[in-house]
CSV table of N, CA, C and O in Angstrom, one decimal:
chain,number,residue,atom,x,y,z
A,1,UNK,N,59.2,114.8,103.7
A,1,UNK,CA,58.0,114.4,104.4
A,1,UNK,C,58.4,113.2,105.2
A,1,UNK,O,59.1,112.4,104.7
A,2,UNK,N,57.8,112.9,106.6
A,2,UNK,CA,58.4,112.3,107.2
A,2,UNK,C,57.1,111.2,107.9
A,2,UNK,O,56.8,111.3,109.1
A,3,UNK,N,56.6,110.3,107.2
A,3,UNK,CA,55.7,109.7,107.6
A,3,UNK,C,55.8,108.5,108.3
A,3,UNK,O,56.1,107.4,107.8
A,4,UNK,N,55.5,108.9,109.9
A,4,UNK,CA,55.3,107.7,110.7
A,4,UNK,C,53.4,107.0,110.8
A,4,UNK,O,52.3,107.4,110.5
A,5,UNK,N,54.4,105.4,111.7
A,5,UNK,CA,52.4,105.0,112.6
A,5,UNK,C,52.9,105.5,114.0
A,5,UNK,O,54.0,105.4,114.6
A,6,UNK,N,51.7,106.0,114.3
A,6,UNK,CA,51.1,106.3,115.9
A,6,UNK,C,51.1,105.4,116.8
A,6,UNK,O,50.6,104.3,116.8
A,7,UNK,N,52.1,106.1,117.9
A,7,UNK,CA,52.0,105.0,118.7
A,7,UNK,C,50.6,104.9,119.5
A,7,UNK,O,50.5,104.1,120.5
A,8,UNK,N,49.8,105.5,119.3
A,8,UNK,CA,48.8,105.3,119.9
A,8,UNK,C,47.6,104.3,119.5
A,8,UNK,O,46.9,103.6,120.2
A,9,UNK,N,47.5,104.6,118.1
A,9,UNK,CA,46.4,103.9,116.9
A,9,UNK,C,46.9,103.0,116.2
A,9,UNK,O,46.3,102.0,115.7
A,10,UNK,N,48.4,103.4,116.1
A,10,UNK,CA,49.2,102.3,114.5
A,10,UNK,C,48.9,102.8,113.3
A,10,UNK,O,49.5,102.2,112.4
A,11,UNK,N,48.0,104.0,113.0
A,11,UNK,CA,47.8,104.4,112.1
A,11,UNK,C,49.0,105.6,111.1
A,11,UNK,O,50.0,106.0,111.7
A,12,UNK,N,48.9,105.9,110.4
A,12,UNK,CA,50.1,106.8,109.6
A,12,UNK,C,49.7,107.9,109.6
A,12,UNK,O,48.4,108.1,109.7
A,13,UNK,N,50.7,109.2,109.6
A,13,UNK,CA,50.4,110.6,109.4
A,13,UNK,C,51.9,111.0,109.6
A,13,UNK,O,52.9,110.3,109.7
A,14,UNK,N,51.5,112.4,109.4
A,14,UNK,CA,53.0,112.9,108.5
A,14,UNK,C,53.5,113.4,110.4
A,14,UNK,O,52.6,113.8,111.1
A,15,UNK,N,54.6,113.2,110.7
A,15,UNK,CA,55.2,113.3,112.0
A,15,UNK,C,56.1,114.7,111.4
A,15,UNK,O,56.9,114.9,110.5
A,16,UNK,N,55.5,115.5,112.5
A,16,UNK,CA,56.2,116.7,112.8
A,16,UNK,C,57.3,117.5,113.3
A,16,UNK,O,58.0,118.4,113.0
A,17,UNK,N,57.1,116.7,114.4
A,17,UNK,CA,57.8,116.7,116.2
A,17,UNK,C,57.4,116.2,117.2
A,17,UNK,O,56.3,115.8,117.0
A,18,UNK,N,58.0,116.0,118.5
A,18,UNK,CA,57.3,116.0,119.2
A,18,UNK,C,56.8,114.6,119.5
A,18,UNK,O,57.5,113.7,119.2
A,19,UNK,N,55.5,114.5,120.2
A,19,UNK,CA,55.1,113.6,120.1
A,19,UNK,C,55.0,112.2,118.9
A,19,UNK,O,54.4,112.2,117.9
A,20,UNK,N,55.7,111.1,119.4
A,20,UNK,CA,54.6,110.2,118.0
A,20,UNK,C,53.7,109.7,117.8
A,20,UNK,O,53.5,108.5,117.7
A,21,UNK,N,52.7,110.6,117.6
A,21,UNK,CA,51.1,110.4,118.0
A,21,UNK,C,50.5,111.6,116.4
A,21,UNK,O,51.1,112.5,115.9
A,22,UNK,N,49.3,111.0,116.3
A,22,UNK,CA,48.4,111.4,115.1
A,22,UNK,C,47.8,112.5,116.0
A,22,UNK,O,47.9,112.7,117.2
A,23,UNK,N,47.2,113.3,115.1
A,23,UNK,CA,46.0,114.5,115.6
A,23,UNK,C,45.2,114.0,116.4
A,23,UNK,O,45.0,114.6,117.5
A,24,UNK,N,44.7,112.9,115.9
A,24,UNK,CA,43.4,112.5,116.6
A,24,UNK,C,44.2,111.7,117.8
A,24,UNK,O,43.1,111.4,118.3
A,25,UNK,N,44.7,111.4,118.2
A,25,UNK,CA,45.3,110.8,119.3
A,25,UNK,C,45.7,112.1,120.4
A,25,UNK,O,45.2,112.0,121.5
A,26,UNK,N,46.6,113.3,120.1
A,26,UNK,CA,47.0,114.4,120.1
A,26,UNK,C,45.7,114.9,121.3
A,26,UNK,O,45.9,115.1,122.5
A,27,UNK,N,44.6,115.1,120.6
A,27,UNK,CA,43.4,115.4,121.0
A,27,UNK,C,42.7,114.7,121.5
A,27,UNK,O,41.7,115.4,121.8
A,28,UNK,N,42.7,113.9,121.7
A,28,UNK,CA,42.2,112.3,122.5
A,28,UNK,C,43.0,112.7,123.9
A,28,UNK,O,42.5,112.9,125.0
A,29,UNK,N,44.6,112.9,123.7
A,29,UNK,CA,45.4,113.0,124.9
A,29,UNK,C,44.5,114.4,125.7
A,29,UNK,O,43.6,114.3,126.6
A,30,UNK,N,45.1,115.8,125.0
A,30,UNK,CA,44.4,116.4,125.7
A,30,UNK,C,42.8,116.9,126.2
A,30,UNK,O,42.4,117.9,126.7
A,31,UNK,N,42.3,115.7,125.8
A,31,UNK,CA,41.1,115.9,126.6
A,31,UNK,C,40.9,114.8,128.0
A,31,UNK,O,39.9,114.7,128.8
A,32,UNK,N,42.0,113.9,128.0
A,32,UNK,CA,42.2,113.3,128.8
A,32,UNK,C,43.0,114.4,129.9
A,32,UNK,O,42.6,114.6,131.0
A,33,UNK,N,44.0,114.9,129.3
A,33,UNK,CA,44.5,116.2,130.4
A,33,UNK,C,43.7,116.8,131.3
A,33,UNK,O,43.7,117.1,132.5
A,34,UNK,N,42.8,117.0,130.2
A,34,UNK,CA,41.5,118.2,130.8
A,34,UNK,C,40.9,117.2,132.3
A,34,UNK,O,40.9,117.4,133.5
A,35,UNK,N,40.5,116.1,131.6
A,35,UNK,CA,40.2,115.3,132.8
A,35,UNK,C,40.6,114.8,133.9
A,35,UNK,O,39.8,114.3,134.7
A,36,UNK,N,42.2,114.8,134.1
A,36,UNK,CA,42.8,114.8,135.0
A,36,UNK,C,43.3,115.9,135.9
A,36,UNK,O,43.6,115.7,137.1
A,37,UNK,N,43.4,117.2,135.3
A,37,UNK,CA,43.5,118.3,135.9
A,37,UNK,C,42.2,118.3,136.7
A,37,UNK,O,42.4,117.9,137.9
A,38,UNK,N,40.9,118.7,136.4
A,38,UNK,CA,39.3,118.4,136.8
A,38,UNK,C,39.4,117.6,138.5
A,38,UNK,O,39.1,117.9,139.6
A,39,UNK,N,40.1,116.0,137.8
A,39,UNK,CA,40.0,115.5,138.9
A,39,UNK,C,41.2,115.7,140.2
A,39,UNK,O,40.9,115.5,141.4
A,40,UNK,N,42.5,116.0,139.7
A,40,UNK,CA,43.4,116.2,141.2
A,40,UNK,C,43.0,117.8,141.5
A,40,UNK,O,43.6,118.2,142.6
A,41,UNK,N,42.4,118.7,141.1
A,41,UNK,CA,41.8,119.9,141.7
A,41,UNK,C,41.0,119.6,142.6
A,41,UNK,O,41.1,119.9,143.8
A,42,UNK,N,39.7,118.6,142.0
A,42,UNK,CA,38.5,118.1,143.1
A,42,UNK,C,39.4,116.9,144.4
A,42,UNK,O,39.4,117.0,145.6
A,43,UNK,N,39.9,116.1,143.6
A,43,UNK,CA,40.4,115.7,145.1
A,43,UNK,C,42.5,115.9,145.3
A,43,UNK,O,43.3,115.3,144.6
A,44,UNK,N,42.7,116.8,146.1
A,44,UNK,CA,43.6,117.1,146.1
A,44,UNK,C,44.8,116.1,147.1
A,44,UNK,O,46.0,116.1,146.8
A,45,UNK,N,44.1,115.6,148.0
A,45,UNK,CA,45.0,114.3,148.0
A,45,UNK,C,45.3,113.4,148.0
A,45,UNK,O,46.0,112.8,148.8
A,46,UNK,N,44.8,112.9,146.5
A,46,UNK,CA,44.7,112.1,146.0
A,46,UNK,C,46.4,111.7,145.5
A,46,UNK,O,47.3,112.5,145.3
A,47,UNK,N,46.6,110.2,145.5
A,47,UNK,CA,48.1,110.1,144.7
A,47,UNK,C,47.9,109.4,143.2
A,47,UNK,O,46.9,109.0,142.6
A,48,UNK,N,49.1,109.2,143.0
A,48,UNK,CA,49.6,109.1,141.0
A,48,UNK,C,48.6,107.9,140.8
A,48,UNK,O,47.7,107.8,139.9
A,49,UNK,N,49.0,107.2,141.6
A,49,UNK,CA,48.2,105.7,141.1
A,49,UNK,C,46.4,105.7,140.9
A,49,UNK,O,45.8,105.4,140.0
A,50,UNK,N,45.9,106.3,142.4
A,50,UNK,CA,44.6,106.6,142.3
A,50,UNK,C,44.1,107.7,140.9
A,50,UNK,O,43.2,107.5,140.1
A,51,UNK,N,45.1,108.9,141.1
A,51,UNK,CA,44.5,109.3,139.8
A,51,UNK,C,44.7,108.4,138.2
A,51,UNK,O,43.7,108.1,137.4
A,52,UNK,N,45.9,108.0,138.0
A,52,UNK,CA,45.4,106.8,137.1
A,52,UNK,C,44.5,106.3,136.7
A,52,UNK,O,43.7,106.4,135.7
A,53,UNK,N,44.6,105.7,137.7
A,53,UNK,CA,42.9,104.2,137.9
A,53,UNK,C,41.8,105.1,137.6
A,53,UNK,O,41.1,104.3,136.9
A,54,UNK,N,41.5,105.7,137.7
A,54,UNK,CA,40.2,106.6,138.1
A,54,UNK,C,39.8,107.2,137.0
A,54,UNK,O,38.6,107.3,136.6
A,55,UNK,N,41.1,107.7,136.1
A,55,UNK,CA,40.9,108.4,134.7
A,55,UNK,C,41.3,107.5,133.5
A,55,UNK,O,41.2,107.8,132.4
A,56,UNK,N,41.7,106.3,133.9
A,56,UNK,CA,42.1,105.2,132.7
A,56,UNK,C,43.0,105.8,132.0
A,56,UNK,O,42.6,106.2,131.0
A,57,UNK,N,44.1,106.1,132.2
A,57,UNK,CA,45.6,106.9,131.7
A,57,UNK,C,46.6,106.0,132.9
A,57,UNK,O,46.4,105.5,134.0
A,58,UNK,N,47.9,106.3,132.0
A,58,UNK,CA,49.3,105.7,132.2
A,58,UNK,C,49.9,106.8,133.7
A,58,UNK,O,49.7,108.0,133.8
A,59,UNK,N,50.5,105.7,134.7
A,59,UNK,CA,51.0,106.7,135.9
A,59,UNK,C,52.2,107.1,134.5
A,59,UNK,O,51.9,108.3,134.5
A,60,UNK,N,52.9,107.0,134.0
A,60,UNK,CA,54.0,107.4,133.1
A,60,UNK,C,53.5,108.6,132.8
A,60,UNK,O,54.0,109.6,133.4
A,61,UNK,N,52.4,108.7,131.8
A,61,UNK,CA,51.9,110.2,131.3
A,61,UNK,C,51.5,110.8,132.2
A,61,UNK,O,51.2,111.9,131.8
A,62,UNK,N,51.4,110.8,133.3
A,62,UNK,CA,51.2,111.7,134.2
A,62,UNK,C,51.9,112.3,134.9
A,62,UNK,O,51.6,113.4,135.5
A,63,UNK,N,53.4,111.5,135.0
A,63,UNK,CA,54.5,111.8,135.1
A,63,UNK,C,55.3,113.0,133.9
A,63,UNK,O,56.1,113.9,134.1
A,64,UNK,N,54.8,112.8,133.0
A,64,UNK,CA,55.3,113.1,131.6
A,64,UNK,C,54.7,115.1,131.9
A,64,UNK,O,55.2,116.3,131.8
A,65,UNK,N,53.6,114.7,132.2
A,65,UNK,CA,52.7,116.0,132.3
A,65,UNK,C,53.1,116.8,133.4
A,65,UNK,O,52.6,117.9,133.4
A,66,UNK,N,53.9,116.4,134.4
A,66,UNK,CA,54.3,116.9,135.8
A,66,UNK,C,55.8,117.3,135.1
A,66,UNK,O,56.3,118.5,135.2
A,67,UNK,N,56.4,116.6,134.7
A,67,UNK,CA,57.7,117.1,133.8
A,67,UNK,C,57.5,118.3,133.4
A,67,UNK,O,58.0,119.2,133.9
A,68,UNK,N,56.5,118.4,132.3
A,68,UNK,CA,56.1,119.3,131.4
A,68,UNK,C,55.9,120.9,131.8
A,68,UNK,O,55.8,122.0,131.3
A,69,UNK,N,55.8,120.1,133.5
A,69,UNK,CA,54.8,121.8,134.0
A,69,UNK,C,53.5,122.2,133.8
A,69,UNK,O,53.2,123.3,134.0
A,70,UNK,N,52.7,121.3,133.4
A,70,UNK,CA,51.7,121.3,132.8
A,70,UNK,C,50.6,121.1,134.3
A,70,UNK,O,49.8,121.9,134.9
A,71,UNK,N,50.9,119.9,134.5
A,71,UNK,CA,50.2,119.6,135.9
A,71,UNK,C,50.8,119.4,137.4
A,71,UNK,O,51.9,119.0,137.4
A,72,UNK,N,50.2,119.8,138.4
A,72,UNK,CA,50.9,120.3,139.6
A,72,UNK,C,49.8,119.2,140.3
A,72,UNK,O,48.8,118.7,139.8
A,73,UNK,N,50.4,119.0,141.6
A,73,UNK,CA,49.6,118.3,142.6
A,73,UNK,C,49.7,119.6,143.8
A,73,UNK,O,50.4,120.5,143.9
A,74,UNK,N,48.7,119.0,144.5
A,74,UNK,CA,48.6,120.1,145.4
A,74,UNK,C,49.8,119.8,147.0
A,74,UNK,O,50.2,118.7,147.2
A,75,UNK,N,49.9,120.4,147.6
A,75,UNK,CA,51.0,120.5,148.7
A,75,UNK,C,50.3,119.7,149.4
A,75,UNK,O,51.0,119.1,150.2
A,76,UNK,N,48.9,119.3,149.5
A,76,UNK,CA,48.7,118.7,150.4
A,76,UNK,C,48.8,116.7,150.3
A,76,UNK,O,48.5,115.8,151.0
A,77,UNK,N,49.4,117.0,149.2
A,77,UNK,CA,49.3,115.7,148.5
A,77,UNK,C,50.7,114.9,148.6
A,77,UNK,O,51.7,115.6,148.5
A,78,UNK,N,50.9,113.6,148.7
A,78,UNK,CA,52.1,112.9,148.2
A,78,UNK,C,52.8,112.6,147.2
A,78,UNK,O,53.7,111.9,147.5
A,79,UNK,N,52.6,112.8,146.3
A,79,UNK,CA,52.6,112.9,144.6
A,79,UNK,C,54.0,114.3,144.6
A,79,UNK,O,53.9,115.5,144.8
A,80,UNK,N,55.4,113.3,144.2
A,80,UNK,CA,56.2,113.9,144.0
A,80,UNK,C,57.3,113.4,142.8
A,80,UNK,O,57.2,112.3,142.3
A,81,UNK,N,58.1,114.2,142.3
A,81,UNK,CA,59.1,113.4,141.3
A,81,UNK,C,60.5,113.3,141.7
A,81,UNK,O,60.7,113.9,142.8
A,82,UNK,N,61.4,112.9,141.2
A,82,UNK,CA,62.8,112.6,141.9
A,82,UNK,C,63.5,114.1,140.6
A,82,UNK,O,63.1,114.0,139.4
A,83,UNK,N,64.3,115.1,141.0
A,83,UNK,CA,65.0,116.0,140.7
A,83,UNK,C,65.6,114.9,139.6
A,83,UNK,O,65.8,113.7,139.9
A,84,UNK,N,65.9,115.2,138.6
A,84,UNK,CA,67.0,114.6,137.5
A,84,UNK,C,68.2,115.2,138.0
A,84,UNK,O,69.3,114.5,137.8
A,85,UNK,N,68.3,116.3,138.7
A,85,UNK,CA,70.2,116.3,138.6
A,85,UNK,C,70.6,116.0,140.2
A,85,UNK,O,71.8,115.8,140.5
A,86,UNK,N,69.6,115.9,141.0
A,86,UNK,CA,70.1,115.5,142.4
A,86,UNK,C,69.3,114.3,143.1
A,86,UNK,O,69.9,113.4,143.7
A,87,UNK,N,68.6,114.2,143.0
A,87,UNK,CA,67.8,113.2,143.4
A,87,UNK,C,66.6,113.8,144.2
A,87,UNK,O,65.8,113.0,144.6
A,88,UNK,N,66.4,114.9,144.6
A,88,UNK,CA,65.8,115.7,145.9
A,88,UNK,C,63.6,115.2,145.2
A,88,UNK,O,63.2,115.1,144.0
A,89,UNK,N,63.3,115.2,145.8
A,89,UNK,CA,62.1,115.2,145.7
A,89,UNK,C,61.2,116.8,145.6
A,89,UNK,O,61.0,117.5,146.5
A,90,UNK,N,60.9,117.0,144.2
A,90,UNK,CA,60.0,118.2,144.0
A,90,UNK,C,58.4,118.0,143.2
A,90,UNK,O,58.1,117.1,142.5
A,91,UNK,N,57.9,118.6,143.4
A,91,UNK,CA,56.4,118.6,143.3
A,91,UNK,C,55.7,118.9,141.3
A,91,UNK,O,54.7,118.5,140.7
A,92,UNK,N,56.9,119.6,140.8
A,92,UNK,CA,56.8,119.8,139.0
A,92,UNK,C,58.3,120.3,138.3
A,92,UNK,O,59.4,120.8,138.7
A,93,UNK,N,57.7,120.1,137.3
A,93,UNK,CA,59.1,119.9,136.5
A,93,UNK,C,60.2,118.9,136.6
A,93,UNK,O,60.1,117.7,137.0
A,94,UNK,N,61.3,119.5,136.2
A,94,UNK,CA,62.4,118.4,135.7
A,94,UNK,C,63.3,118.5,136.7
A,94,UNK,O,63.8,117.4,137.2
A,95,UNK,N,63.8,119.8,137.4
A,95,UNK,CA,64.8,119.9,138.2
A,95,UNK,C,64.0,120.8,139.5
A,95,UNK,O,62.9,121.4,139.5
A,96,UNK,N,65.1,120.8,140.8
A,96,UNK,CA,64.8,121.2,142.0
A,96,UNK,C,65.6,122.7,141.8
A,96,UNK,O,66.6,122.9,141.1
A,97,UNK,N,64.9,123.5,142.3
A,97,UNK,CA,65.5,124.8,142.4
A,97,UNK,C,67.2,125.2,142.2
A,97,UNK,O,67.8,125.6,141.3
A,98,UNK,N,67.6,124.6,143.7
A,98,UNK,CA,69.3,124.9,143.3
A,98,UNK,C,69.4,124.4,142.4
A,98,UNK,O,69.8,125.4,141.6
A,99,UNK,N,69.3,123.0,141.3
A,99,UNK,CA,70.1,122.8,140.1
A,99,UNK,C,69.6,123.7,139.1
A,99,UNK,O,70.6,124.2,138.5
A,100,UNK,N,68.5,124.1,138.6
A,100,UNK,CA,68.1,124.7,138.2
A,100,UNK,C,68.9,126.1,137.8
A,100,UNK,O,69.4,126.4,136.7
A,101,UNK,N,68.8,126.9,139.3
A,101,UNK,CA,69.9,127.7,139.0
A,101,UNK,C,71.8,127.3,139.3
A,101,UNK,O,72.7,128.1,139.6
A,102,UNK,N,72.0,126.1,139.0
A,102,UNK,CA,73.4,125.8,139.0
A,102,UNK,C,73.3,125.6,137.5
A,102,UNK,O,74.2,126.3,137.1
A,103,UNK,N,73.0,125.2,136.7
A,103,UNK,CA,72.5,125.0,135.1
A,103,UNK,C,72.4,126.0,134.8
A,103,UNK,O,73.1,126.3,133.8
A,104,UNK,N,71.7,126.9,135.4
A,104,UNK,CA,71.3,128.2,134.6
A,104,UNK,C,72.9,129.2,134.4
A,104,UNK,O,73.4,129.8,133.5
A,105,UNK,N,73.3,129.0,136.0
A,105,UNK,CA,75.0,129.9,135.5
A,105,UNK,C,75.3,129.1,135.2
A,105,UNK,O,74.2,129.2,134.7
A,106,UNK,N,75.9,128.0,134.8
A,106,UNK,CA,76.4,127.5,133.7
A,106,UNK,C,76.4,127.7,132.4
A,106,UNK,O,77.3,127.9,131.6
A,107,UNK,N,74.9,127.7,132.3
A,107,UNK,CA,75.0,128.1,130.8
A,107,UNK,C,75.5,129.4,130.4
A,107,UNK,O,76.2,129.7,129.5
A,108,UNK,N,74.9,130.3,131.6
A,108,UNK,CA,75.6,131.5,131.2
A,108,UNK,C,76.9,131.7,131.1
A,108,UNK,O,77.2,132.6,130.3
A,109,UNK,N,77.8,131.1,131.8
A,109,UNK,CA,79.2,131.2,132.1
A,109,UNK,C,79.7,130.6,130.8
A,109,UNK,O,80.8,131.1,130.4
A,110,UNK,N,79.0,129.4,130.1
A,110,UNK,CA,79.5,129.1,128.8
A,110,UNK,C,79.1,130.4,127.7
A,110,UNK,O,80.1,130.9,127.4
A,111,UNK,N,78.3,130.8,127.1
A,111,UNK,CA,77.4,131.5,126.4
A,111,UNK,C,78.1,132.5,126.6
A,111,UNK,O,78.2,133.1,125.6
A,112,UNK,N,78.8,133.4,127.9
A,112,UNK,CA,79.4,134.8,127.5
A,112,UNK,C,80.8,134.7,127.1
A,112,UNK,O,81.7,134.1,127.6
A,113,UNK,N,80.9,135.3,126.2
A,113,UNK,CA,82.2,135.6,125.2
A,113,UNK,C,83.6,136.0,126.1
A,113,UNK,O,83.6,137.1,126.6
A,114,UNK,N,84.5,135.2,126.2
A,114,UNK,CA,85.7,136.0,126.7
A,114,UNK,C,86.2,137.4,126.6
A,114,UNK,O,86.2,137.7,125.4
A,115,UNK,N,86.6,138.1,127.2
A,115,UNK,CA,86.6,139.0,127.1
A,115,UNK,C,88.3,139.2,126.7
A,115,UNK,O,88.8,139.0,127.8
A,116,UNK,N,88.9,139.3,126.2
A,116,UNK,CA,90.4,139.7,126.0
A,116,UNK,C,90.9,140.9,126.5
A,116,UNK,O,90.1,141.8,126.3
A,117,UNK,N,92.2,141.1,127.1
A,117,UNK,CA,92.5,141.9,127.7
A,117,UNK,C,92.9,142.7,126.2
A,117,UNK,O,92.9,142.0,125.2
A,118,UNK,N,93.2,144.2,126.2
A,118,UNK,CA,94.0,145.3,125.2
A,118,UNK,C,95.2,144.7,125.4
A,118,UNK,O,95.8,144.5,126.4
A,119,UNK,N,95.4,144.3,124.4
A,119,UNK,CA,97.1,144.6,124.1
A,119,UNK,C,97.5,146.0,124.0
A,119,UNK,O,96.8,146.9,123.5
A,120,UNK,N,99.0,146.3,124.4
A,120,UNK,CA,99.3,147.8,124.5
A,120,UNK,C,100.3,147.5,123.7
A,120,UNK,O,101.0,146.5,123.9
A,121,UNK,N,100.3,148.4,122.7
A,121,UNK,CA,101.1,148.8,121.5
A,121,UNK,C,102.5,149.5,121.5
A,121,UNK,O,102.5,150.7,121.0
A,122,UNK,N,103.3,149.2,121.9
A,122,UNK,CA,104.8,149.5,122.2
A,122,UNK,C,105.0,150.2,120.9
A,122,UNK,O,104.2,149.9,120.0
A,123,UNK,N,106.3,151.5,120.7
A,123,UNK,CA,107.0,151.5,119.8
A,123,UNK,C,107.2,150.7,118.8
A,123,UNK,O,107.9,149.7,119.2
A,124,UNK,N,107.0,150.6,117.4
A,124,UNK,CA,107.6,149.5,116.1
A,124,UNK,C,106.9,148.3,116.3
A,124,UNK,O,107.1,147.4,115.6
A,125,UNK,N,106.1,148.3,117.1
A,125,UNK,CA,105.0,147.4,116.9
A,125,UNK,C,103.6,146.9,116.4
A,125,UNK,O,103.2,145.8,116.2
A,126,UNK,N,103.0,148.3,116.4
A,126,UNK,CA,101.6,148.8,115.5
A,126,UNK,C,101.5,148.1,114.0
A,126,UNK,O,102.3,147.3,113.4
A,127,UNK,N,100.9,148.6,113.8
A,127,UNK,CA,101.0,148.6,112.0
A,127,UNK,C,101.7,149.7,111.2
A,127,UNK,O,101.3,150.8,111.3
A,128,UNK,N,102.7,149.3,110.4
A,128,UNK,CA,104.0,150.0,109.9
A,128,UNK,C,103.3,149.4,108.3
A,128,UNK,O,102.6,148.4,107.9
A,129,UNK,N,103.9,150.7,107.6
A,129,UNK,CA,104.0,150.5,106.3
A,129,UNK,C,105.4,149.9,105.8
A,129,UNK,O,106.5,150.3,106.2
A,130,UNK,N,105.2,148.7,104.6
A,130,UNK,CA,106.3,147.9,104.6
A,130,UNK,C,106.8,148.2,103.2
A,130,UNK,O,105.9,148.6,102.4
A,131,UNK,N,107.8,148.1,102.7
A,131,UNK,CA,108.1,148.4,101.2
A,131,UNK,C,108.9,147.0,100.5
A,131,UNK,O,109.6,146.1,101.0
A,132,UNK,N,108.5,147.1,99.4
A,132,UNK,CA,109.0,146.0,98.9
A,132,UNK,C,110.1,146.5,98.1
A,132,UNK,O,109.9,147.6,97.6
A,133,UNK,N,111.6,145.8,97.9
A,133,UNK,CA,113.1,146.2,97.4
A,133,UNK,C,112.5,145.3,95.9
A,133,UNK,O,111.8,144.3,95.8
A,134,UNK,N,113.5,146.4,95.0
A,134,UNK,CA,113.6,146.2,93.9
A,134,UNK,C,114.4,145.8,93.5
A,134,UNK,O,114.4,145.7,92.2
């Protein structure tokens, strides 16, 4: 059992994953989500800081939520994040398309199994039965 305090309350509960936040914090957060989604729908171009201020939440977690894929700004908006593998400016998530798929063959290019060519079996080479001298 793995009992942390919340960073949100200071309070103790048994830590799962994930977040280090209590239930009730957990659920505190997402109904603050709810509230922030509500409001960059109604005003769509609006930016990170104004939604902030407006909803009493961290530009960080909002950031955190735009990572997540969770929350999107709209195109018409200035509200963007910096690509982690290039620097390029995109609107959600973690990476911009090409890296995305440059990660993705990668992984695959690690993950598929070599293939070995057949060896060809010459004469007295195979498997031979061997005898042992007496």
């Amino acid at each position: 059992m793995d009992v942390r305090n919340c960073k949100g309350c200071s309070r103790l509960f048994n830590y799962i994953g994930g977040q280090q936040l209590c239930p009730e914090c957990i659920k505190a957060l997402d109904v603050k989500f709810d509230e922030v989604r509500e409001y960059v729908y109604d005003h769509p171009r609006a930016g990170m800081k104004q939604v902030a201020e407006d909803n009493d939440v961290t530009i960080a977690q909002i950031k955190r939520w735009i990572r997540e894929e969770r929350l999107a700004f709209s195109d018409e908006s200035q509200v963007g994040l910096e690509c982690e593998g290039c620097g390029k400016m995109i609107r959600i998530g973690r990476f911009c398309d090409s890296c995305k798929t440059k990660y993705i063959n990668g992984f695959t290019a690690i993950t598929k199994p070599k293939e070995e060519p057949e060896k060809k079996v010459t004469k007295g080479q195979g498997p031979q039965m061997r005898f042992l001298d007496r």
